[in-house]
GROMACS .gro file of C-alpha atoms in nm:
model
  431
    1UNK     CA    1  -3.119   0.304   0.156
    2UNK     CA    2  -3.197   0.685   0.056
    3UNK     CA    3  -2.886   0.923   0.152
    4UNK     CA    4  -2.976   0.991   0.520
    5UNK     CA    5  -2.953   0.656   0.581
    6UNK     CA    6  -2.596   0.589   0.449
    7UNK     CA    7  -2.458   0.908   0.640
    8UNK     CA    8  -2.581   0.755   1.006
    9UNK     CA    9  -2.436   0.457   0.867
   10UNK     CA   10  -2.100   0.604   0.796
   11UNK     CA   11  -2.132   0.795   1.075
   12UNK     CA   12  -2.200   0.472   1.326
   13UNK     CA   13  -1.888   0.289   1.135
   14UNK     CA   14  -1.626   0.588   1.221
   15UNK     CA   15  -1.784   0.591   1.590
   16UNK     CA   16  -1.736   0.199   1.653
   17UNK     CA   17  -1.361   0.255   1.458
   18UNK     CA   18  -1.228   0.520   1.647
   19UNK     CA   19  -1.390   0.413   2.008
   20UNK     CA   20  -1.250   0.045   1.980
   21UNK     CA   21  -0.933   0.131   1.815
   22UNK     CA   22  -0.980  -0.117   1.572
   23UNK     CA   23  -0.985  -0.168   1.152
   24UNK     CA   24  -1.196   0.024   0.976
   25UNK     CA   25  -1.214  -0.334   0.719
   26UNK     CA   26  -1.329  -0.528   1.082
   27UNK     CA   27  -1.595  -0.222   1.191
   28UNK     CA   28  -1.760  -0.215   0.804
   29UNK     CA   29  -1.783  -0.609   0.814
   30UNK     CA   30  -1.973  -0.531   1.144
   31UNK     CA   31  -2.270  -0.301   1.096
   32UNK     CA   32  -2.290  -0.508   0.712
   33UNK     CA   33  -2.363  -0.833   0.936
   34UNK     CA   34  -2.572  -0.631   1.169
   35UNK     CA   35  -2.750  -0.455   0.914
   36UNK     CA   36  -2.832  -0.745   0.609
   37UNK     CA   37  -3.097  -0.556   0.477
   38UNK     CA   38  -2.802  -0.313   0.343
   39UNK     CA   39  -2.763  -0.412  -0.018
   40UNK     CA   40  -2.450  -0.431  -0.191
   41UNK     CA   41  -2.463  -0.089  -0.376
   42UNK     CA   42  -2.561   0.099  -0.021
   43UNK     CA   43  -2.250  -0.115   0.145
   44UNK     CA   44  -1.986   0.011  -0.111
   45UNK     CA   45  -2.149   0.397  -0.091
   46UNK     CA   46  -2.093   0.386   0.296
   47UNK     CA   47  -1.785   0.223   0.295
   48UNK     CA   48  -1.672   0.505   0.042
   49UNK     CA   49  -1.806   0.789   0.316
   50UNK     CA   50  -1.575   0.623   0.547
   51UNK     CA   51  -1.264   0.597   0.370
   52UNK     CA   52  -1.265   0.907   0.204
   53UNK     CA   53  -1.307   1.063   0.557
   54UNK     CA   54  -1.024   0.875   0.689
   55UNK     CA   55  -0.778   0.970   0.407
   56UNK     CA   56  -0.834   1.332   0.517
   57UNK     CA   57  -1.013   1.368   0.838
   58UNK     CA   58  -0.719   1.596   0.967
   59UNK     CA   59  -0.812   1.872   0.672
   60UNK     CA   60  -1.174   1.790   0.682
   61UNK     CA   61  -1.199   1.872   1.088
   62UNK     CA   62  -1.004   2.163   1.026
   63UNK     CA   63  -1.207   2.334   0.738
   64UNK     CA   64  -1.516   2.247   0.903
   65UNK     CA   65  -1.406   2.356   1.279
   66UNK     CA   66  -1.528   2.029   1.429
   67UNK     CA   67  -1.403   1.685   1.420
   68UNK     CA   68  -1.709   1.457   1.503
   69UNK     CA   69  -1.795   1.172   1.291
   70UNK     CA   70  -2.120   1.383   1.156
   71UNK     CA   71  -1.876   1.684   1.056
   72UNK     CA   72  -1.622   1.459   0.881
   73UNK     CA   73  -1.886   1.290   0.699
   74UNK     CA   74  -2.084   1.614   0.587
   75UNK     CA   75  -1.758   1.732   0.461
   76UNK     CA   76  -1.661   1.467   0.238
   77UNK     CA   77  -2.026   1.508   0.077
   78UNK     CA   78  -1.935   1.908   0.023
   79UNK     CA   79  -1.600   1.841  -0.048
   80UNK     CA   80  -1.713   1.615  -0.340
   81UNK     CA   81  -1.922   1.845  -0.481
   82UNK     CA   82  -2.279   1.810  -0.286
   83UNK     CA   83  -2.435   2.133  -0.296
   84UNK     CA   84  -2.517   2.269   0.043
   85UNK     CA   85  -2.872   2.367  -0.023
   86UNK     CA   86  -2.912   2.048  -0.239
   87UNK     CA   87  -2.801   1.845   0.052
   88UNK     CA   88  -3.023   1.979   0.258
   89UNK     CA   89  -3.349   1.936   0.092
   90UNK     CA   90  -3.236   1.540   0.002
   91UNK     CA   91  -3.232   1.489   0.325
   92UNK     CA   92  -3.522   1.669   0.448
   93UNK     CA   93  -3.769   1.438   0.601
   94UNK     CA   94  -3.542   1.168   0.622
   95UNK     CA   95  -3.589   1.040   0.992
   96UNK     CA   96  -3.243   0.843   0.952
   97UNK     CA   97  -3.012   1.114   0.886
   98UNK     CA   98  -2.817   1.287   1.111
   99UNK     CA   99  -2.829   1.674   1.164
  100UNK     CA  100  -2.647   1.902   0.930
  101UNK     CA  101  -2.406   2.115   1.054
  102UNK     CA  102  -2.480   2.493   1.128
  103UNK     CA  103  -2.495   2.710   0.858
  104UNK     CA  104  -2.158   2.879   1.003
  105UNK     CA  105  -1.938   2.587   1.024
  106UNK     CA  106  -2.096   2.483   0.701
  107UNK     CA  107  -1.961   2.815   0.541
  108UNK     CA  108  -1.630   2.846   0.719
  109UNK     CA  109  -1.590   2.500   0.519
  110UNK     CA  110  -1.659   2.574   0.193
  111UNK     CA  111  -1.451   2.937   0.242
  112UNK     CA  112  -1.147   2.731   0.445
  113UNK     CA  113  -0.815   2.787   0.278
  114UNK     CA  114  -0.626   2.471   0.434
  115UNK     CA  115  -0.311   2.650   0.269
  116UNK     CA  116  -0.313   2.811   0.646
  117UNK     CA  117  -0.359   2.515   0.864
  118UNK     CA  118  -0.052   2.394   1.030
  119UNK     CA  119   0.185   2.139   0.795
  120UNK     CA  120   0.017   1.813   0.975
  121UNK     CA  121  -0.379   1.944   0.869
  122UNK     CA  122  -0.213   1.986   0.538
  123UNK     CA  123  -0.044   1.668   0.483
  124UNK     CA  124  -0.320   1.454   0.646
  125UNK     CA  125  -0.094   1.301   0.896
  126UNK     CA  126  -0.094   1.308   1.300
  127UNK     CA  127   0.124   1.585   1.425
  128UNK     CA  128   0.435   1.343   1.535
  129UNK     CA  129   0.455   1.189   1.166
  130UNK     CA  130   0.584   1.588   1.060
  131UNK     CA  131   0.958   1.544   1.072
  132UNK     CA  132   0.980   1.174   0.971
  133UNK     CA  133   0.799   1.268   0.636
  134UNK     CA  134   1.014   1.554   0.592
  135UNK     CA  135   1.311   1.352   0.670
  136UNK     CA  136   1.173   1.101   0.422
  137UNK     CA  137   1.029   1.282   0.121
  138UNK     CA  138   1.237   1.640   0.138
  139UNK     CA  139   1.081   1.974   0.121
  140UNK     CA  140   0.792   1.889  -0.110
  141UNK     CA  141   0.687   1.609   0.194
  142UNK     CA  142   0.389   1.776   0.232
  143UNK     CA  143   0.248   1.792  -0.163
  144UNK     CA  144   0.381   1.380  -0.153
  145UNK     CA  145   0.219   1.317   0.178
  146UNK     CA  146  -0.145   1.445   0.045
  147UNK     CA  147  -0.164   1.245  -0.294
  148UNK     CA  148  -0.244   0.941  -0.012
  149UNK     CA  149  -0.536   1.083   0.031
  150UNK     CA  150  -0.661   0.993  -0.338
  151UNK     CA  151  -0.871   0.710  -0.442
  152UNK     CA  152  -0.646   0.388  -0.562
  153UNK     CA  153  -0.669   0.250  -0.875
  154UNK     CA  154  -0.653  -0.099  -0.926
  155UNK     CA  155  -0.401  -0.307  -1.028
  156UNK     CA  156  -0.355  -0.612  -1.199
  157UNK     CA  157  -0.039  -0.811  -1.306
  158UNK     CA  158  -0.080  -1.044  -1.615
  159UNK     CA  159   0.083  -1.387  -1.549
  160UNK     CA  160   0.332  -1.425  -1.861
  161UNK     CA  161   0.359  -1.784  -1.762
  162UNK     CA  162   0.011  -1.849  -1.912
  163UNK     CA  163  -0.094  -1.539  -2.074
  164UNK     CA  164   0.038  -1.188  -2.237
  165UNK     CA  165  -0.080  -0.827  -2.116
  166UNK     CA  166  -0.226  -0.768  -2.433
  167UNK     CA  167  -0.460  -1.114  -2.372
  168UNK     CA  168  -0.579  -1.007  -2.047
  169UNK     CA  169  -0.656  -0.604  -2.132
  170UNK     CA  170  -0.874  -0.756  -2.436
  171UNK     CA  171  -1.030  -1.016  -2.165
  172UNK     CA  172  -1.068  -0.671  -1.858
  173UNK     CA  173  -1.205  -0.439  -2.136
  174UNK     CA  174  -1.590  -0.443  -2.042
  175UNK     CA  175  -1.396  -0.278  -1.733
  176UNK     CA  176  -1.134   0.001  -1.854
  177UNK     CA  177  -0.845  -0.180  -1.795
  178UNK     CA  178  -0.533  -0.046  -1.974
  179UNK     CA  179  -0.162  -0.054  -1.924
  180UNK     CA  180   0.018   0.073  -1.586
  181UNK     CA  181   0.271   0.322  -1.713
  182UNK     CA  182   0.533   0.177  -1.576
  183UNK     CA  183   0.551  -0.190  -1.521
  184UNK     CA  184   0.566  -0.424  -1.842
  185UNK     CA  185   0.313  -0.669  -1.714
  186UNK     CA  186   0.095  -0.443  -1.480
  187UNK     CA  187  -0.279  -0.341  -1.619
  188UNK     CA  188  -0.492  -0.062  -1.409
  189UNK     CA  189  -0.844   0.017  -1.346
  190UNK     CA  190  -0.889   0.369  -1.296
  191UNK     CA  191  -1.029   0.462  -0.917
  192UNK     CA  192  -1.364   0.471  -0.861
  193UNK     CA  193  -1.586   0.755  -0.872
  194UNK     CA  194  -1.891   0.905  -0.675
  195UNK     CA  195  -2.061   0.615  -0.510
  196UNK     CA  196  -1.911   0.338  -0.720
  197UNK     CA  197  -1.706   0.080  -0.661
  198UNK     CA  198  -1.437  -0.187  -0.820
  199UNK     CA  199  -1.534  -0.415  -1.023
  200UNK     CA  200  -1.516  -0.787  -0.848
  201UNK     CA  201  -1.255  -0.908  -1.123
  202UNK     CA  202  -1.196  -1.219  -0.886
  203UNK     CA  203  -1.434  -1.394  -1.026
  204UNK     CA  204  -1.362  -1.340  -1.360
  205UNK     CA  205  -1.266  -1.693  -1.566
  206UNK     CA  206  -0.947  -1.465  -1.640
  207UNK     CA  207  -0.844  -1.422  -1.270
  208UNK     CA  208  -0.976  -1.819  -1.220
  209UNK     CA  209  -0.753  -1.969  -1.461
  210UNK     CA  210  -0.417  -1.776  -1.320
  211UNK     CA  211  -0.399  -1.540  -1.597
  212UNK     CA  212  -0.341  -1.249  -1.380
  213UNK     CA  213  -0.316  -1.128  -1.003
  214UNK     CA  214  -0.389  -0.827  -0.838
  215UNK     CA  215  -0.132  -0.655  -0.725
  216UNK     CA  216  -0.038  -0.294  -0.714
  217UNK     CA  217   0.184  -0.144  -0.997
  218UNK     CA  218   0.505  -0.067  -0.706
  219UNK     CA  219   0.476  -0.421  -0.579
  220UNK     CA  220   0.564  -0.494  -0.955
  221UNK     CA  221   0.824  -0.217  -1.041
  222UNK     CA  222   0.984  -0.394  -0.706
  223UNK     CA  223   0.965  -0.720  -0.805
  224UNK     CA  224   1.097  -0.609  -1.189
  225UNK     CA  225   1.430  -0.412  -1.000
  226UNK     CA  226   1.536  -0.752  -0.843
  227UNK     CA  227   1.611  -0.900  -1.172
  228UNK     CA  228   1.548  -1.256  -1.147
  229UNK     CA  229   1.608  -1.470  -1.425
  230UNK     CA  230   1.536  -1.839  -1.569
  231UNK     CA  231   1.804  -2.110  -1.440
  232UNK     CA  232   1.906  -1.855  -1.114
  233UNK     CA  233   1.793  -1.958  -0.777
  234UNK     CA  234   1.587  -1.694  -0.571
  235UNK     CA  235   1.500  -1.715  -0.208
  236UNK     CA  236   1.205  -1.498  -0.112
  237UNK     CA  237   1.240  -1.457   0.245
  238UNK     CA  238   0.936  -1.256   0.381
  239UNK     CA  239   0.680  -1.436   0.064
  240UNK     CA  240   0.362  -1.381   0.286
  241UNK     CA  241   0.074  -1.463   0.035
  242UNK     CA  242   0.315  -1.502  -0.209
  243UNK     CA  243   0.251  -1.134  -0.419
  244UNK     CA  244   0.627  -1.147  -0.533
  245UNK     CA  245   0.688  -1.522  -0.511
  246UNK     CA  246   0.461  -1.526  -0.822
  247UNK     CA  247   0.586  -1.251  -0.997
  248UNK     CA  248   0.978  -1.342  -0.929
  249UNK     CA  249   0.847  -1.673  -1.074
  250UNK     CA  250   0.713  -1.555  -1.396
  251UNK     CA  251   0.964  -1.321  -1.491
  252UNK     CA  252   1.189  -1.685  -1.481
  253UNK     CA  253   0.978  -1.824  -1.727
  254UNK     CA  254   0.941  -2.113  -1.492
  255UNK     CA  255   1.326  -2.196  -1.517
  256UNK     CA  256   1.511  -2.205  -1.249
  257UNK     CA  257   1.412  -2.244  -0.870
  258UNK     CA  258   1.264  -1.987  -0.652
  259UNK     CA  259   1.195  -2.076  -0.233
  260UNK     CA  260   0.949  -1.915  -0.065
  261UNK     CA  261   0.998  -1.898   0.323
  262UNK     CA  262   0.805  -1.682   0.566
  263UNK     CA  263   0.834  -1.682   0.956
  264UNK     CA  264   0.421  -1.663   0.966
  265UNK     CA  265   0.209  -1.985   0.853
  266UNK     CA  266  -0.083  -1.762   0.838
  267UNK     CA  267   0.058  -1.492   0.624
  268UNK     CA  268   0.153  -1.833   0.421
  269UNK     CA  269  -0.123  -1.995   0.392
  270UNK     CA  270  -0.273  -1.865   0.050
  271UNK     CA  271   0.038  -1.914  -0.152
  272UNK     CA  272  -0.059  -2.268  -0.220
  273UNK     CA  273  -0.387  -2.179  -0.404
  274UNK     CA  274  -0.200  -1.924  -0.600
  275UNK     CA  275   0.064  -2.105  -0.714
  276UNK     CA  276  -0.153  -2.349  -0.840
  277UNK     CA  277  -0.355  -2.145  -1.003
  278UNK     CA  278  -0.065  -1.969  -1.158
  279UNK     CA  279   0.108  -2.288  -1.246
  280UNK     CA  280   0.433  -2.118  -1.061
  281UNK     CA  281   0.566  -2.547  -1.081
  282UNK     CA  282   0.950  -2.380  -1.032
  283UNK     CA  283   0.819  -2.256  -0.616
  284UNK     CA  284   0.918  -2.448  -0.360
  285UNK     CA  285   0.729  -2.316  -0.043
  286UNK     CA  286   0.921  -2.362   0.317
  287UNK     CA  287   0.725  -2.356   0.611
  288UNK     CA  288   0.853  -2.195   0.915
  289UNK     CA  289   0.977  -2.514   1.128
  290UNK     CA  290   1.180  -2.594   0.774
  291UNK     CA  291   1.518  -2.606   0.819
  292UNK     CA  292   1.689  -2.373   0.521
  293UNK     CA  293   2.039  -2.442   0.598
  294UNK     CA  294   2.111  -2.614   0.221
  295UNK     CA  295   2.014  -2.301   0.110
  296UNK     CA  296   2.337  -2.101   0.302
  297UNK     CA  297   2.525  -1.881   0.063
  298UNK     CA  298   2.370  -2.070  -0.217
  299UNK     CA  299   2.167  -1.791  -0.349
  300UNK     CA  300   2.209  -1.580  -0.659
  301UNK     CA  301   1.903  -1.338  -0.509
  302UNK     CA  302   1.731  -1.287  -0.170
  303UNK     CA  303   1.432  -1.041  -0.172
  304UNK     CA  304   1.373  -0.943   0.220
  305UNK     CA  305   0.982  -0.782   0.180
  306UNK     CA  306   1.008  -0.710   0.553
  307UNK     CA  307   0.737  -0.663   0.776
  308UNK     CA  308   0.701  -0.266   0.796
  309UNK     CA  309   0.453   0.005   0.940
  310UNK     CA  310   0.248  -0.008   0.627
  311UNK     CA  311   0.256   0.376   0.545
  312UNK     CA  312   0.279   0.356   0.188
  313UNK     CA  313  -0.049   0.187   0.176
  314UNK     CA  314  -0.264   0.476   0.312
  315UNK     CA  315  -0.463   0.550   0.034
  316UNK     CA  316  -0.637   0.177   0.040
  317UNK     CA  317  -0.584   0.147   0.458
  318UNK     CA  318  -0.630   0.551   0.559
  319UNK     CA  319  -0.671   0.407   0.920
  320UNK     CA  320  -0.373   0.306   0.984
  321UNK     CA  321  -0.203   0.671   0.958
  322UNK     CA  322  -0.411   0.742   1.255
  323UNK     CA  323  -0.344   0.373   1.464
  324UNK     CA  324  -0.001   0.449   1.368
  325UNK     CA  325   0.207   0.500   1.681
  326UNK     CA  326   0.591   0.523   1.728
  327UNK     CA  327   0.616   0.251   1.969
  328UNK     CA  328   0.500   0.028   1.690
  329UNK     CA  329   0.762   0.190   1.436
  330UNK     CA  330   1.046   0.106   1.710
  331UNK     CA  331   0.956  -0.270   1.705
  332UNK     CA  332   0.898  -0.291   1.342
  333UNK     CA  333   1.256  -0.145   1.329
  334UNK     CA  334   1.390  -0.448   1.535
  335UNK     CA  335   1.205  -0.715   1.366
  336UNK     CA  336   1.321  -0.546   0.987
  337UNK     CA  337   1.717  -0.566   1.149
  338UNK     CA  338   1.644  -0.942   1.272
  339UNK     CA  339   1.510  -1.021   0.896
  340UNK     CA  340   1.835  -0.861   0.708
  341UNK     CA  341   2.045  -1.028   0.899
  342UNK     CA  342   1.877  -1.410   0.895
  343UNK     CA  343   1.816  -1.358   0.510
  344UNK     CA  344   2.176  -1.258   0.427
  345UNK     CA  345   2.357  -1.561   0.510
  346UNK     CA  346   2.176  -1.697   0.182
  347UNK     CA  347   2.288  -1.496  -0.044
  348UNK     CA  348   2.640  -1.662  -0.251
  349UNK     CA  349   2.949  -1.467  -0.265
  350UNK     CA  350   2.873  -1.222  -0.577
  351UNK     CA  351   2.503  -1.250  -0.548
  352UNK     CA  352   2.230  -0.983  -0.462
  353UNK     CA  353   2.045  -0.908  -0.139
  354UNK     CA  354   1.694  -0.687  -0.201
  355UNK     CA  355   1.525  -0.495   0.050
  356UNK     CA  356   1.176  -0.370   0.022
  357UNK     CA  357   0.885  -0.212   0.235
  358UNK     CA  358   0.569  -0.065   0.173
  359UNK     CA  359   0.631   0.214   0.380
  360UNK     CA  360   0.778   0.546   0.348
  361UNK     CA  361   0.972   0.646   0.628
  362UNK     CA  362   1.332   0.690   0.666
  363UNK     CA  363   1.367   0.491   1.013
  364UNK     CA  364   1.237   0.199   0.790
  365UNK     CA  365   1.415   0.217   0.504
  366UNK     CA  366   1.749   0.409   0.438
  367UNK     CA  367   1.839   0.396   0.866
  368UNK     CA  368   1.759   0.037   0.791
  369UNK     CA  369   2.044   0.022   0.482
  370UNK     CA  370   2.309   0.209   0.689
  371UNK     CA  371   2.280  -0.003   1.015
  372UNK     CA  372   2.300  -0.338   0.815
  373UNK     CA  373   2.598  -0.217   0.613
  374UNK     CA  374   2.758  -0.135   0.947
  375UNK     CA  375   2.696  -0.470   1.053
  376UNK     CA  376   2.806  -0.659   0.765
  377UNK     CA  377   3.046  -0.529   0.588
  378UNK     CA  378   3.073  -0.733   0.333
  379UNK     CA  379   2.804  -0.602   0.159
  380UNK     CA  380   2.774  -0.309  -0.067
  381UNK     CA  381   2.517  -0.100  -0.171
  382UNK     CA  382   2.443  -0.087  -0.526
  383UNK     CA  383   2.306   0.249  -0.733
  384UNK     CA  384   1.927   0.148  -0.781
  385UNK     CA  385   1.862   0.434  -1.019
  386UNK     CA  386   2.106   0.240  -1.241
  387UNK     CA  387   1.865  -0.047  -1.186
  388UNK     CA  388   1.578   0.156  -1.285
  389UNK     CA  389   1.739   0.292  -1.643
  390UNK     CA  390   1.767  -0.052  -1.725
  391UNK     CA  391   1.496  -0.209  -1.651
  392UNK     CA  392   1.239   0.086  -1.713
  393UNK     CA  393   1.399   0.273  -1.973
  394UNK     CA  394   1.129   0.514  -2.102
  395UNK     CA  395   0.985   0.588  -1.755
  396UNK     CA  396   1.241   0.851  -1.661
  397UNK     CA  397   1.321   0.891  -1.265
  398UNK     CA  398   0.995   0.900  -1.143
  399UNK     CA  399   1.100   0.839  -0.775
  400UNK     CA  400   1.268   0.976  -0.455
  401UNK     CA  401   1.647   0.882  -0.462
  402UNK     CA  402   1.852   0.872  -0.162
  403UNK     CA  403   2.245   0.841  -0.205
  404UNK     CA  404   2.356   0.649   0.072
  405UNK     CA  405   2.778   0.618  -0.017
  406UNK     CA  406   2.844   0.560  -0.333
  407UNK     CA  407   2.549   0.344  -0.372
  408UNK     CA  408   2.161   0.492  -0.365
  409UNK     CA  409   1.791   0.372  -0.264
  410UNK     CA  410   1.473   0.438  -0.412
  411UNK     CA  411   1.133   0.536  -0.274
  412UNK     CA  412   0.827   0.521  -0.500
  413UNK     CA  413   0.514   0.741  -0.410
  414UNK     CA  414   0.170   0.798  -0.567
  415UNK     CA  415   0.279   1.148  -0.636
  416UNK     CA  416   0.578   1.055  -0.805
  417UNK     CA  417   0.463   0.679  -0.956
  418UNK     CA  418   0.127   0.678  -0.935
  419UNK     CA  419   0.168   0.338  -0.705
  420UNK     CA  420   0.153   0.312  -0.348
  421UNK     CA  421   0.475   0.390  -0.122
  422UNK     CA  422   0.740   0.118  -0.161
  423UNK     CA  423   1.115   0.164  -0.060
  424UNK     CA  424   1.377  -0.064  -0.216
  425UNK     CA  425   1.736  -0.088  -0.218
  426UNK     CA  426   1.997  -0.346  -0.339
  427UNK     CA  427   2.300  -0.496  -0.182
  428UNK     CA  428   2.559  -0.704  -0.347
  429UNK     CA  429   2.745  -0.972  -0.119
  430UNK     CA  430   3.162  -0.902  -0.184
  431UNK     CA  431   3.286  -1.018   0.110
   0.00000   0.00000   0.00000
């Protein structure tokens, strides 16, 4: 497909998203099975158009004094250093593309300062997500808020119950892998460029024999803070897929016994294969109808990965800042009380009760802290930064700390970590 072609594309993709409400992932899936001839270079180039729109269509609509699909598009091109006159003779002739936009709005973009558009245009965000990102990441919410609207990276954990990080760079080097800053087993691959795209390291004999999983650097530094180790017994309440199952796993050598429970069969169903192929032999998986009652106060460590609004994950799902409503962040709120308080009865007397999201706002994560510790007072929150010097000491605080009595939460951004957003706090049982 020449260029033209790709922008109608992108353009038809955005269209079908935002008239049907629905996934960008679902509407790209879509026009590829509608439009086979669409090889697998032209699908990654349009599916770039369309994300990198949606991680800043707020900015983009604003600079270019229109928010139609066409605009948005065109200004991603300019905005990525497409030369207007260039542009325009590329796509001259080419019955596919769409119009360009007038010379004037094509100029007020490239002279825009977005330094005066109102604080939401500059973030990226819908207007009513303003004060819970201030509320969440202080005064500098808005510089935090806009490195979501970067390109991921992607990450990789090496297994250490088959393999070493150093065995699995030398086995991802044809792609640029290297070591995450931060987390001791985590390996990146820097985010693509232009029209580019990842490399498919799924089928990779190194990915097929379990000697790494992807999984994004803050999803490890989590996992890492809970401390697990071999002979303890580890309940992982909310495993979905099983992301931190496996990790929790390997950093117990196998030793010990970690449960993996989740309320969802369907978010459980791949755990299986990837346990296998990990050789994770110390998981016991618990389906939903299970009854868990041997496992009452029995616990050295829960981990509660509750179900959450998803807002630290905008750079790899930009749509769902704009699906994002706060009816949906009230009953998230409900269902992430519900889940503290089934998953605390397992924790032992002494023993350590771990609460993460992948989201960044405060109604999630630090309101969620205070109202459990109101309703169970027999927990206390620990000081996670202390956590964090000893687990990662040569990182420095490279996070948002919020001190919450005498204990304090963490929440990791890709301004601040270079990860996506994760909250996490711990809890020790007393009582």
């Amino acid at each position: 497909m020449r260029l033209g072609g790709r922008i109608a594309a992108a353009v038809e993709v955005i269209e079908d998203m935002d008239a049907r409400r629905r996934p960008v992932a679902d509407a790209l899936k879509d026009w590829g099975l509608a439009h086979r001839f669409a090889g697998s270079g032209d699908r990654a180039a349009i599916g770039n158009l369309v994300y990198d729109v949606l991680r800043r269509r707020r900015s983009l609509g604003w600079r270019m004094g229109a928010e139609d699909a066409a605009s948005l598009v065109f200004g991603t091109l300019l905005d990525g250093g497409r030369d207007a006159g260039g542009l325009a003779g590329e796509l001259e002739g080419d019955r596919f593309a769409p119009a360009l936009p007038p010379e004037e709005r094509i100029e007020r973009f490239l002279t825009a300062d977005v330094e005066w558009a109102p604080a939401a245009v500059q973030a990226d965000v819908p207007d009513w997500l303003v004060e819970p990102l201030r509320a969440a990441l202080g005064e500098e919410w808005i510089e935090e808020a806009r490195a979501f609207s970067a390109r991921p990276p992607l990450d990789m954990r090496a297994n250490r119950l088959k393999s070493s990080r150093e065995a699995v760079l030398a086995a991802l080097a044809p792609f640029g892998a290297a070591p995450t800053p931060i987390a001791p087993q985590g390996l990146r691959i820097p985010p693509i460029e232009g029209e580019g795209r990842h490399p498919n390291v799924q089928v990779e004999g190194a990915f097929q024999t379990g000697l790494f999983e992807i999984q994004d650097e803050g999803s490890q530094i989590a996992a890492e803070l809970c401390g697990a180790r071999p002979g303890e017994a580890v309940l992982d309440y909310c495993a979905g897929a099983g992301g931190k199952t496996l990790a929790l796993a390997a950093a117990m050598g196998g030793e010990g016994a970690v449960h993996a429970f989740d309320s969802d069969r369907q978010r459980l169903a791949p755990i299986w294969e990837r346990l296998n192929r990990a050789g994770a032999a110390n998981v016991t998986v618990h389906s939903p109808r299970d009854d868990l009652s041997p496992l009452a106060d029995a616990m050295d460590r829960v981990v509660v990965d509750a179900p959450c609004t998803g807002a630290g994950t905008w750079r790899r799902r930009p749509d769902a800042k704009w699906r994002l409503g706060e009816k949906q962040l009230l009953r998230r709120q409900e269902e992430q009380d519900n889940v503290l308080d089934a998953a605390c009865r397992f924790v032992r007397p002494g023993g350590h009760l771990f609460y993460v999201t992948c989201s960044l706002l405060r109604a999630e994560n630090a309101e969620r802290v205070e109202a459990f510790l109101a309703r169970h007072t027999g927990f206390a929150l620990l000081d996670a930064r202390l956590l964090w010097a000893d687990r990662f000491p040569q990182a420095g605080p490279r996070y948002l700390a919020e001190e919450i009595g005498e204990g304090a939460v963490l929440t990791l951004t890709p301004r601040r970590t270079g990860t996506d957003g994760f909250f996490f706090a711990a809890l020790e049982r007393r009582g």
